[in-house]
Amino acid sequence: MEIIQHYGTILVLITAIFGFFMAFGVGANDVANAMGTSVGSGTVSVKQAIFIALMFECAGAYLAGGEVTETIKKGVIDPMQFANQPDVLALGMMSSLFSAGAWLLIATKKGWPVSTTHTIIGAIIGFALVTVGSDAVDWSVIGNIVGSWFITPVIAGFIAYGIFFSTQKLIFDTEKPFKNAQKFGPYYIGLTVVIVSIVTMIKGLKHVGLDLTAWQVAIVAAIIGIACIVASHFYLRSARFQQHLDKGTFVAVEKVFSILMLLTAAAMAFAHGSNDVANAIGPLAAVVSIVDSGGIVSNSSALAWWILPLGAVGIGAGLIILGKKVMSTIGTGITDLTPSRGFAAQFSTAITVVLASGTGLPISTTQTLVGAILGIGFARGIAALNLKVIRNIVVSWMITLPAGAFFVVIIYYILRIFFH
């Protein structure tokens, strides 16, 4: 308690710096995933991808990041275990932010797409173990996380395989691919808009008072989807779209999927920004709340006005400075992508997010997208996959939790010495 009373302002300042560092890592690693397929397929340049992701991620983080955030992400530990030692919780949250940011920086430098959620959870577990003990940890959450390493990539992979297979049979492997693109394209567009609408409503806008039931979400999404089917039916037959035939039949067909892929990526970026910004600002909000209340620990914390902008700016900075590295791994490292293949990967990721949200399955969008890209690669044959890159990615997933825990112990004891 004495640490809170004597060093409150300094604690908040240092935690804010650590929070920015963590948000920087989120931008550099996790955000890059959303646009990696668009870059790898040649739909947009790296600069264009960064601009699009920057706009939608920061919009999601700032506009829909929420006024209240979880103090302890995913309920991995019980904060009331620290009710009598708020200084330990404050230093633990500080340590968790820095250690998670450090691991994300290392992974990004290596080009490894890892889960920022799992990184911060690993860090929080590490500090809980060395301060309160194993009783403070909800080990069922850890079991669910380990299960998600295998379940969500497989689900996304199967869905991506199915979407890729359907586009090949209905459009690309036919005598008149352009005509079939005009015929079936509106239905792909309508289905994409339905899924994107659902993702945006349940993941991207859940913090801004949009309290819709599952049926209401489905009805709104269906209405929007039907409207888009009708509109795209006329667009794909318009003189403006016909101009793409001048560049070749397959270029014109791929143009349809380029639009869909960018739409899906933008929506996923918005949803990601609104949700995963909590990985960086949740622990920061906890420390600010503890200091402002004079040492009272609570399960949730109201956000100070400056916390969300700090997270949004940190995400943007990380994306601009280091985002290219992970984009390269996602876009070209695993398998070669075209707009139609990239669309299949992005779309299956969005569908998996919807399914996971409905079932409560813990999910990493990073691992889901990688699984989807693997599904595309398998559809093309095992030789189309870069097995070395895949091996490195899987290994990085497995060491993310212990890496976060390892770094947090070191940082925690350094901070204890500094604030003793």
PDB file of C-alpha atoms in Angstrom, residues 178 182 234-256 259:
ATOM      1  CA  PHE A 178     -16.100 -14.427 -66.501  1.00  0.00           C
ATOM      2  CA  GLN A 182     -21.044 -12.567 -63.015  1.00  0.00           C
ATOM      3  CA  PHE A 234     -26.067  -4.997 -61.700  1.00  0.00           C
ATOM      4  CA  TYR A 235     -22.492  -3.844 -60.960  1.00  0.00           C
ATOM      5  CA  LEU A 236     -20.865  -7.009 -62.330  1.00  0.00           C
ATOM      6  CA  ARG A 237     -22.800  -6.529 -65.577  1.00  0.00           C
ATOM      7  CA  SER A 238     -22.069  -2.811 -65.880  1.00  0.00           C
ATOM      8  CA  ALA A 239     -19.837  -1.264 -68.536  1.00  0.00           C
ATOM      9  CA  ARG A 240     -17.518  -0.065 -65.785  1.00  0.00           C
ATOM     10  CA  PHE A 241     -16.803  -3.588 -64.601  1.00  0.00           C
ATOM     11  CA  GLN A 242     -16.604  -4.945 -68.143  1.00  0.00           C
ATOM     12  CA  GLN A 243     -13.556  -2.697 -68.654  1.00  0.00           C
ATOM     13  CA  HIS A 244     -11.516  -5.113 -66.535  1.00  0.00           C
ATOM     14  CA  LEU A 245     -11.802  -7.633 -69.381  1.00  0.00           C
ATOM     15  CA  ASP A 246      -9.255  -5.548 -71.285  1.00  0.00           C
ATOM     16  CA  LYS A 247      -6.607  -6.902 -68.891  1.00  0.00           C
ATOM     17  CA  GLY A 248      -7.664 -10.513 -69.403  1.00  0.00           C
ATOM     18  CA  THR A 249     -10.464 -12.808 -68.280  1.00  0.00           C
ATOM     19  CA  PHE A 250      -8.807 -14.076 -65.116  1.00  0.00           C
ATOM     20  CA  VAL A 251      -7.730 -10.569 -64.070  1.00  0.00           C
ATOM     21  CA  ALA A 252     -11.351  -9.484 -64.361  1.00  0.00           C
ATOM     22  CA  VAL A 253     -12.548 -12.487 -62.331  1.00  0.00           C
ATOM     23  CA  GLU A 254      -9.913 -11.947 -59.631  1.00  0.00           C
ATOM     24  CA  LYS A 255     -11.064  -8.326 -59.377  1.00  0.00           C
ATOM     25  CA  VAL A 256     -14.306  -9.540 -57.809  1.00  0.00           C
ATOM     26  CA  ILE A 259     -12.971  -6.279 -53.545  1.00  0.00           C
TER      27      ILE A 259
END
